[in-house]
């Protein structure tokens, strides 16, 4: 609610500061006069008259370091004057759970190339950072192709130069933003033979 006698702009996030976290790299993380991530409310409410009220929601990307942070908000007049600051403590907890494992949709190895697609993994705490795949001659190994990132793409196709007459296994796994890896999903054996 705008309790000032002036018309003001929408709420702005003016600071997001660590309070009791000894692991942060800097003494404070300041976001100077940053708009709350949009949309916070309909554009028709972008200005608030005296005593005007608005409800809004927002989403912040959590810092990588767990701890308690102060989230400071204020209304701002069109000429840049801040109103009273409202603070809310936000506790960031460490993600200690692995993401779910992706599962294969398709896998093939033939004619000097392999390709595969898999389902998306999930991680409600910190989200998925990337997918990785590897190829080896035993289940879960990676001597033919070491673990390689596909980013957030759930598909890969690449040429290979590997000995024929062997059986290979493709592995895929997910990594979350906390650096934790899912259990690897391993394909059945893929016989790789010379093309006549």
mmCIF file of C-alpha atoms in Angstrom:
data_model
loop_
_atom_site.group_PDB
_atom_site.id
_atom_site.type_symbol
_atom_site.label_atom_id
_atom_site.label_comp_id
_atom_site.label_asym_id
_atom_site.label_seq_id
_atom_site.Cartn_x
_atom_site.Cartn_y
_atom_site.Cartn_z
ATOM 1 C CA UNK A 1 0.000 0.000 0.000
ATOM 2 C CA UNK A 2 1.207 3.504 -0.825
ATOM 3 C CA UNK A 3 1.018 5.365 2.476
ATOM 4 C CA UNK A 4 2.752 8.488 1.167
ATOM 5 C CA UNK A 5 0.966 11.581 -0.193
ATOM 6 C CA UNK A 6 2.735 11.103 -3.550
ATOM 7 C CA UNK A 7 2.007 8.978 -6.587
ATOM 8 C CA UNK A 8 4.675 6.300 -6.764
ATOM 9 C CA UNK A 9 6.015 3.736 -9.184
ATOM 10 C CA UNK A 10 5.629 0.028 -8.655
ATOM 11 C CA UNK A 11 7.501 -1.825 -5.885
ATOM 12 C CA UNK A 12 11.206 -2.244 -6.513
ATOM 13 C CA UNK A 13 13.654 -4.710 -5.070
ATOM 14 C CA UNK A 14 16.433 -2.475 -3.748
ATOM 15 C CA UNK A 15 18.694 -4.936 -1.933
ATOM 16 C CA UNK A 16 19.206 -8.613 -1.340
ATOM 17 C CA UNK A 17 21.776 -8.953 1.435
ATOM 18 C CA UNK A 18 23.282 -11.915 3.315
ATOM 19 C CA UNK A 19 22.651 -11.634 7.044
ATOM 20 C CA UNK A 20 24.182 -14.613 8.798
ATOM 21 C CA UNK A 21 25.962 -16.533 6.065
ATOM 22 C CA UNK A 22 29.730 -16.899 6.683
ATOM 23 C CA UNK A 23 30.292 -18.509 3.275
ATOM 24 C CA UNK A 24 29.459 -15.597 1.010
ATOM 25 C CA UNK A 25 32.235 -14.199 -1.137
ATOM 26 C CA UNK A 26 31.251 -10.567 -0.590
ATOM 27 C CA UNK A 27 29.876 -8.757 2.460
ATOM 28 C CA UNK A 28 26.683 -7.897 0.597
ATOM 29 C CA UNK A 29 24.916 -8.513 -2.663
ATOM 30 C CA UNK A 30 23.221 -5.306 -3.696
ATOM 31 C CA UNK A 31 20.682 -5.068 -6.477
ATOM 32 C CA UNK A 32 20.315 -1.326 -6.793
ATOM 33 C CA UNK A 33 16.774 -0.290 -7.653
ATOM 34 C CA UNK A 34 15.971 -3.411 -9.633
ATOM 35 C CA UNK A 35 12.438 -4.003 -10.804
ATOM 36 C CA UNK A 36 10.865 -7.069 -9.359
ATOM 37 C CA UNK A 37 10.973 -9.867 -11.951
ATOM 38 C CA UNK A 38 8.004 -9.364 -14.221
ATOM 39 C CA UNK A 39 5.151 -9.771 -14.389
ATOM 40 C CA UNK A 40 4.487 -8.599 -10.869
ATOM 41 C CA UNK A 41 1.010 -7.292 -11.623
ATOM 42 C CA UNK A 42 -0.997 -5.848 -14.530
ATOM 43 C CA UNK A 43 0.632 -2.920 -16.312
ATOM 44 C CA UNK A 44 -2.406 -0.794 -15.498
ATOM 45 C CA UNK A 45 -1.179 -0.737 -11.888
ATOM 46 C CA UNK A 46 2.321 0.497 -12.721
ATOM 47 C CA UNK A 47 1.654 3.705 -10.771
ATOM 48 C CA UNK A 48 0.069 3.859 -7.330
ATOM 49 C CA UNK A 49 -1.869 6.885 -6.123
ATOM 50 C CA UNK A 50 -1.841 7.759 -2.407
ATOM 51 C CA UNK A 51 -3.408 4.913 -0.391
ATOM 52 C CA UNK A 52 -3.427 2.724 -3.491
ATOM 53 C CA UNK A 53 -2.768 -0.972 -3.014
ATOM 54 C CA UNK A 54 -1.362 -3.662 -5.245
ATOM 55 C CA UNK A 55 -0.632 -7.364 -4.800
ATOM 56 C CA UNK A 56 2.213 -8.982 -6.696
ATOM 57 C CA UNK A 57 4.322 -12.103 -6.789
ATOM 58 C CA UNK A 58 7.931 -12.537 -7.755
ATOM 59 C CA UNK A 59 10.614 -15.174 -8.186
ATOM 60 C CA UNK A 60 14.280 -14.756 -7.326
ATOM 61 C CA UNK A 61 17.171 -16.990 -8.296
ATOM 62 C CA UNK A 62 18.579 -18.264 -5.018
ATOM 63 C CA UNK A 63 22.244 -17.562 -4.249
ATOM 64 C CA UNK A 64 24.535 -20.570 -4.494
ATOM 65 C CA UNK A 65 25.523 -20.193 -0.841
ATOM 66 C CA UNK A 66 22.916 -21.207 1.730
ATOM 67 C CA UNK A 67 22.084 -18.811 4.541
ATOM 68 C CA UNK A 68 19.622 -16.132 5.604
ATOM 69 C CA UNK A 69 19.222 -13.094 3.373
ATOM 70 C CA UNK A 70 17.368 -9.815 3.809
ATOM 71 C CA UNK A 71 15.083 -8.963 0.932
ATOM 72 C CA UNK A 72 14.397 -5.201 1.000
ATOM 73 C CA UNK A 73 11.543 -3.591 -0.919
ATOM 74 C CA UNK A 74 10.437 0.006 -1.367
ATOM 75 C CA UNK A 75 8.114 2.138 -3.441
ATOM 76 C CA UNK A 76 9.782 4.775 -5.598
ATOM 77 C CA UNK A 77 8.475 8.095 -6.865
ATOM 78 C CA UNK A 78 8.870 8.875 -10.591
ATOM 79 C CA UNK A 79 11.797 11.166 -9.734
ATOM 80 C CA UNK A 80 13.645 8.394 -7.900
ATOM 81 C CA UNK A 81 12.808 9.025 -4.233
ATOM 82 C CA UNK A 82 12.398 5.904 -2.113
ATOM 83 C CA UNK A 83 9.597 5.389 0.321
ATOM 84 C CA UNK A 84 9.835 3.342 3.537
ATOM 85 C CA UNK A 85 11.759 0.096 3.192
ATOM 86 C CA UNK A 86 9.993 -3.173 3.943
ATOM 87 C CA UNK A 87 12.286 -6.117 4.734
ATOM 88 C CA UNK A 88 11.651 -9.838 4.618
ATOM 89 C CA UNK A 89 14.188 -12.455 5.646
ATOM 90 C CA UNK A 90 14.619 -15.282 3.148
ATOM 91 C CA UNK A 91 16.311 -18.537 4.151
ATOM 92 C CA UNK A 92 18.196 -20.353 1.406
ATOM 93 C CA UNK A 93 18.837 -24.024 2.122
ATOM 94 C CA UNK A 94 21.403 -26.227 0.431
ATOM 95 C CA UNK A 95 20.183 -28.724 -2.160
ATOM 96 C CA UNK A 96 21.261 -32.120 -0.864
ATOM 97 C CA UNK A 97 19.168 -34.333 -3.124
ATOM 98 C CA UNK A 98 20.092 -35.714 -6.512
ATOM 99 C CA UNK A 99 18.007 -34.907 -9.564
ATOM 100 C CA UNK A 100 15.869 -37.647 -11.017
ATOM 101 C CA UNK A 101 17.531 -39.779 -13.662
ATOM 102 C CA UNK A 102 16.654 -39.299 -17.326
ATOM 103 C CA UNK A 103 15.481 -42.345 -19.251
ATOM 104 C CA UNK A 104 16.295 -43.242 -22.837
ATOM 105 C CA UNK A 105 13.746 -42.644 -25.566
ATOM 106 C CA UNK A 106 15.993 -43.905 -28.362
ATOM 107 C CA UNK A 107 19.580 -45.142 -28.753
ATOM 108 C CA UNK A 108 21.410 -46.257 -31.890
ATOM 109 C CA UNK A 109 25.010 -46.880 -32.904
ATOM 110 C CA UNK A 110 25.751 -47.527 -36.576
ATOM 111 C CA UNK A 111 27.580 -46.232 -39.645
ATOM 112 C CA UNK A 112 30.254 -44.346 -37.752
ATOM 113 C CA UNK A 113 27.848 -42.368 -35.568
ATOM 114 C CA UNK A 114 25.579 -42.710 -32.596
ATOM 115 C CA UNK A 115 22.486 -40.833 -31.598
ATOM 116 C CA UNK A 116 20.223 -40.844 -28.616
ATOM 117 C CA UNK A 117 17.397 -38.947 -26.980
ATOM 118 C CA UNK A 118 16.156 -39.102 -23.416
ATOM 119 C CA UNK A 119 13.456 -37.727 -21.143
ATOM 120 C CA UNK A 120 13.963 -34.592 -19.075
ATOM 121 C CA UNK A 121 15.112 -34.990 -15.478
ATOM 122 C CA UNK A 122 13.694 -32.902 -12.641
ATOM 123 C CA UNK A 123 15.046 -31.255 -9.528
ATOM 124 C CA UNK A 124 12.588 -29.098 -7.575
ATOM 125 C CA UNK A 125 15.242 -27.629 -5.263
ATOM 126 C CA UNK A 126 17.863 -26.142 -7.579
ATOM 127 C CA UNK A 127 16.853 -27.195 -11.084
ATOM 128 C CA UNK A 128 18.721 -28.998 -13.835
ATOM 129 C CA UNK A 129 22.022 -27.447 -14.964
ATOM 130 C CA UNK A 130 22.972 -29.884 -17.723
ATOM 131 C CA UNK A 131 22.860 -33.409 -19.111
ATOM 132 C CA UNK A 132 25.951 -35.551 -19.689
ATOM 133 C CA UNK A 133 26.564 -38.689 -21.718
ATOM 134 C CA UNK A 134 29.413 -41.193 -22.059
ATOM 135 C CA UNK A 135 30.188 -44.285 -24.128
ATOM 136 C CA UNK A 136 32.183 -47.318 -23.023
ATOM 137 C CA UNK A 137 32.699 -51.033 -23.572
ATOM 138 C CA UNK A 138 31.178 -52.003 -20.232
ATOM 139 C CA UNK A 139 28.053 -50.811 -18.484
ATOM 140 C CA UNK A 140 28.690 -47.367 -16.985
ATOM 141 C CA UNK A 141 32.216 -46.953 -18.404
ATOM 142 C CA UNK A 142 33.428 -43.972 -20.433
ATOM 143 C CA UNK A 143 36.663 -44.968 -22.177
ATOM 144 C CA UNK A 144 35.275 -44.626 -25.718
ATOM 145 C CA UNK A 145 33.753 -41.180 -25.135
ATOM 146 C CA UNK A 146 34.350 -39.460 -21.786
ATOM 147 C CA UNK A 147 31.499 -37.730 -20.001
ATOM 148 C CA UNK A 148 30.374 -34.855 -22.225
ATOM 149 C CA UNK A 149 27.784 -32.135 -21.592
ATOM 150 C CA UNK A 150 24.846 -31.467 -23.895
ATOM 151 C CA UNK A 151 23.730 -28.459 -21.870
ATOM 152 C CA UNK A 152 19.970 -28.671 -21.436
ATOM 153 C CA UNK A 153 19.491 -30.510 -24.726
ATOM 154 C CA UNK A 154 18.005 -33.991 -24.358
ATOM 155 C CA UNK A 155 19.338 -35.235 -27.687
ATOM 156 C CA UNK A 156 22.779 -35.988 -29.095
ATOM 157 C CA UNK A 157 24.106 -37.157 -32.438
ATOM 158 C CA UNK A 158 27.821 -37.314 -33.167
ATOM 159 C CA UNK A 159 30.295 -39.234 -35.282
ATOM 160 C CA UNK A 160 32.503 -41.792 -33.582
ATOM 161 C CA UNK A 161 35.837 -43.377 -34.423
ATOM 162 C CA UNK A 162 35.855 -46.524 -32.325
ATOM 163 C CA UNK A 163 36.878 -50.127 -32.960
ATOM 164 C CA UNK A 164 34.247 -52.304 -34.616
ATOM 165 C CA UNK A 165 33.333 -55.787 -33.523
ATOM 166 C CA UNK A 166 32.650 -54.715 -29.950
ATOM 167 C CA UNK A 167 29.637 -54.007 -27.803
ATOM 168 C CA UNK A 168 29.245 -50.513 -26.367
ATOM 169 C CA UNK A 169 27.057 -49.006 -23.681
ATOM 170 C CA UNK A 170 25.742 -45.453 -23.630
ATOM 171 C CA UNK A 171 25.203 -43.722 -20.285
ATOM 172 C CA UNK A 172 23.325 -40.506 -19.586
ATOM 173 C CA UNK A 173 22.897 -38.530 -16.370
ATOM 174 C CA UNK A 174 21.655 -35.151 -15.138
ATOM 175 C CA UNK A 175 23.461 -32.564 -13.040
ATOM 176 C CA UNK A 176 21.616 -30.029 -10.904
ATOM 177 C CA UNK A 177 22.665 -26.458 -10.134
ATOM 178 C CA UNK A 178 24.097 -27.583 -6.807
ATOM 179 C CA UNK A 179 26.535 -29.841 -8.676
ATOM 180 C CA UNK A 180 24.871 -33.126 -7.698
ATOM 181 C CA UNK A 181 24.618 -35.880 -10.305
ATOM 182 C CA UNK A 182 21.700 -38.201 -10.883
ATOM 183 C CA UNK A 183 22.067 -41.937 -11.073
ATOM 184 C CA UNK A 184 23.332 -42.851 -14.529
ATOM 185 C CA UNK A 185 20.907 -44.472 -16.937
ATOM 186 C CA UNK A 186 22.705 -47.109 -19.025
ATOM 187 C CA UNK A 187 21.589 -48.486 -22.345
ATOM 188 C CA UNK A 188 21.548 -52.141 -23.256
ATOM 189 C CA UNK A 189 24.558 -53.363 -25.217
ATOM 190 C CA UNK A 190 24.998 -51.812 -28.656
ATOM 191 C CA UNK A 191 26.809 -54.107 -31.104
ATOM 192 C CA UNK A 192 29.038 -52.051 -33.399
ATOM 193 C CA UNK A 193 29.990 -53.844 -36.579
ATOM 194 C CA UNK A 194 31.869 -52.791 -39.682
ATOM 195 C CA UNK A 195 29.711 -51.552 -42.541
ATOM 196 C CA UNK A 196 30.069 -53.968 -45.477
#
